[in-house]
């Protein structure tokens, strides 16, 4: 009964490769996110989708391409991996709601630890 | 000035102590505020939302000071199990739920 799940949990790959991370939520939420947490533990938003529509696209290299086939899934494809892409990538979801409401709570997946060699 | 700023710590406190963290935010139009807890090698989890009037949940008290643009988290009677990194999060407003996280404050409760 995992709420937000991600696969794979660990990913070790060579520079230049292309890889994908998958995320699924069974909470019925409308909004999903990708965050990157670097070695200094800074958690930074990359993308957000609301009902399959891209609504937040931070300054991220275009080697990163998110895709949301339906509102329960948000995948992240990374082309031409670089050393600096090594980080923990967290998927999260939240219910769309009015600002200031508790429904904005974000539920995070367990993270995907990506190591680029 | 960073959008959301926290003292990274670490805060090393003995069991039973009271400890407080602050978090400042730059955008006065920010709408909502949260404290998340992140254990080592785990995902962040919501600890509590922060309401304008302040709110309490057991040993945890959150306060919001809009005039000075900061939120605080007070932990009373610290337990070993409180050891974690505490992230503040701020929804900057402007439509969709773009939440900006602070870099976190590390708390270590020692026996």
XYZ file of C-alpha atoms in Angstrom:
228
model
C 0.000 0.000 0.000
C 2.933 2.305 -0.764
C 1.697 5.838 -1.421
C 4.476 7.135 -3.680
C 6.825 4.612 -5.192
C 9.901 5.061 -7.355
C 12.009 2.697 -9.403
C 14.805 1.995 -9.370
C 15.979 2.704 -5.843
C 19.634 2.746 -6.885
C 21.106 3.521 -10.266
C 24.812 3.353 -11.049
C 25.764 4.178 -14.600
C 28.500 5.535 -16.825
C 28.791 9.079 -18.097
C 27.050 9.564 -21.402
C 24.387 6.937 -20.835
C 20.640 7.563 -20.956
C 18.490 6.433 -18.051
C 14.918 6.695 -16.791
C 13.370 6.851 -13.343
C 9.723 5.995 -12.804
C 7.285 7.261 -10.200
C 3.766 6.211 -9.316
C 1.357 7.461 -6.680
C -1.830 5.785 -5.507
C -3.112 8.703 -3.439
C -5.370 10.076 -6.150
C -3.401 13.332 -6.163
C -3.502 15.716 -9.103
C -0.001 17.119 -8.862
C 3.355 15.373 -9.046
C 6.904 16.665 -8.746
C 10.519 15.798 -9.329
C 13.121 17.094 -6.898
C 16.882 16.764 -6.912
C 18.783 16.550 -3.613
C 22.498 17.039 -4.016
C 25.378 16.042 -1.784
C 24.845 19.156 0.348
C 21.279 17.980 0.988
C 19.717 20.918 -0.848
C 16.305 19.810 -2.112
C 15.491 21.642 -5.315
C 12.379 21.353 -7.441
C 12.904 20.413 -11.077
C 9.462 19.840 -12.552
C 5.830 19.667 -11.596
C 2.835 18.251 -13.439
C -0.813 18.869 -12.704
C -3.203 16.417 -14.350
C -0.575 15.497 -16.944
C 0.174 19.133 -17.737
C 3.626 20.603 -17.083
C 3.199 23.543 -14.714
C 6.635 24.061 -13.205
C 9.818 23.781 -15.215
C 12.768 25.132 -13.320
C 16.129 25.895 -14.888
C 17.097 22.344 -15.673
C 19.269 21.195 -18.598
C 17.143 19.933 -21.447
C 18.844 16.566 -21.075
C 16.159 16.048 -18.431
C 12.753 15.283 -19.864
C 9.767 14.502 -17.677
C 6.745 12.656 -18.950
C 3.369 12.094 -17.337
C 1.299 9.436 -19.123
C -1.504 9.895 -16.588
C -1.937 11.766 -13.344
C -0.736 8.816 -11.263
C 2.601 8.505 -13.059
C 5.508 10.826 -13.628
C 8.699 9.595 -15.208
C 12.041 11.297 -15.660
C 14.336 10.527 -18.554
C 17.908 11.767 -18.490
C 20.054 11.830 -21.623
C 23.833 11.943 -21.792
C 24.365 11.616 -18.058
C 27.082 13.756 -16.493
C 29.018 13.431 -13.243
C 27.100 16.380 -11.798
C 23.831 14.535 -12.212
C 24.802 12.288 -9.302
C 22.241 12.984 -6.594
C 19.108 11.611 -4.988
C 16.010 12.220 -7.088
C 12.738 12.373 -5.189
C 9.297 12.153 -6.676
C 6.454 13.712 -4.711
C 2.749 14.266 -5.066
C 0.159 16.584 -3.566
C -3.531 17.260 -3.863
C -4.277 20.409 -5.822
C -5.776 22.823 -3.394
C -6.150 26.401 -2.358
C -3.051 28.132 -1.064
C -2.711 27.887 2.659
C -4.476 24.587 2.983
C -3.161 21.450 4.581
C -3.899 19.616 1.366
C -0.692 21.073 -0.002
C 1.260 18.512 1.967
C 3.737 16.851 -0.338
C 4.214 13.108 -0.058
C 7.617 11.951 -1.152
C 8.740 8.710 -2.661
C 11.743 6.887 -1.169
C 14.166 8.434 -3.645
C 16.380 7.145 -6.432
C 20.085 7.330 -5.674
C 21.837 8.028 -8.961
C 25.599 7.678 -9.220
C 27.272 8.610 -12.488
C 30.793 7.259 -12.904
C 19.216 36.738 -0.107
C 18.170 33.101 -0.490
C 14.452 32.430 -0.887
C 14.381 30.189 2.177
C 17.229 30.144 4.630
C 18.031 27.933 7.610
C 20.971 27.493 9.938
C 22.420 24.147 8.834
C 23.569 23.254 12.357
C 24.299 20.700 13.565
C 22.489 21.336 16.795
C 23.758 18.876 19.386
C 21.453 18.823 22.398
C 21.085 16.497 25.369
C 17.973 14.396 25.829
C 15.237 16.356 27.504
C 16.439 19.731 26.263
C 14.340 22.268 24.428
C 15.623 23.324 21.028
C 14.359 25.888 18.541
C 15.029 26.367 14.849
C 14.277 29.395 12.745
C 13.754 29.691 9.039
C 13.600 32.968 7.142
C 11.915 33.523 3.801
C 12.382 36.335 1.328
C 8.997 36.646 -0.376
C 6.493 38.566 1.719
C 3.673 37.208 -0.470
C 4.377 33.637 0.615
C 1.199 31.768 1.292
C 1.868 28.694 3.351
C 4.578 27.214 5.474
C 5.628 23.759 6.574
C 8.187 21.840 8.568
C 9.381 18.532 7.162
C 11.574 15.974 8.844
C 14.153 13.980 6.910
C 15.933 11.028 8.453
C 19.307 9.934 7.108
C 18.960 8.333 3.654
C 15.179 8.673 3.755
C 12.606 10.895 2.125
C 11.274 14.089 3.711
C 8.006 13.663 5.610
C 5.657 16.375 6.759
C 6.073 17.157 10.437
C 3.560 19.968 10.629
C 2.043 22.824 8.726
C 2.516 26.272 10.213
C -0.586 28.357 10.733
C -0.796 32.090 11.269
C -1.906 31.709 14.850
C 0.798 29.183 15.644
C 0.117 25.548 16.277
C 1.202 22.773 18.556
C 1.411 19.024 18.150
C 2.577 17.299 21.295
C 6.156 18.370 21.989
C 6.358 20.375 18.756
C 5.295 23.995 18.363
C 5.406 25.951 15.129
C 5.138 29.720 14.882
C 4.871 32.131 11.986
C 6.045 35.728 12.135
C 4.927 37.439 8.944
C 6.295 40.856 9.916
C 9.824 39.510 10.248
C 9.308 36.789 7.636
C 10.343 33.773 9.579
C 8.904 30.550 10.908
C 10.120 28.658 13.908
C 9.970 25.148 15.270
C 10.289 24.440 18.956
C 10.910 20.926 20.223
C 10.441 20.335 23.939
C 11.767 17.394 25.933
C 13.981 16.193 23.056
C 14.129 12.457 22.453
C 16.895 10.482 20.791
C 14.390 9.694 18.062
C 14.102 13.392 17.224
C 17.578 13.260 15.670
C 17.056 14.149 12.020
C 17.276 17.035 9.584
C 14.402 19.511 9.764
C 13.503 21.230 6.512
C 11.340 24.288 6.350
C 9.251 24.704 3.236
C 7.497 27.773 1.904
C 4.893 28.061 -0.806
C 5.806 31.302 -2.507
C 2.316 31.744 -3.904
C 1.651 32.879 -7.452
C -0.662 30.068 -8.440
C 0.529 26.506 -8.463
C 2.120 24.812 -5.551
C 5.754 25.647 -5.992
C 7.232 24.893 -2.624
C 10.761 26.016 -1.897
C 12.698 24.086 0.707
C 15.414 25.334 2.992
C 18.666 23.433 3.181
C 17.652 21.911 6.494
C 18.861 22.062 10.073
C 20.473 18.954 11.445
C 19.532 17.983 14.985
C 21.451 15.415 16.992
C 20.008 14.505 20.377
C 22.639 12.936 22.571
C 22.076 10.683 25.601
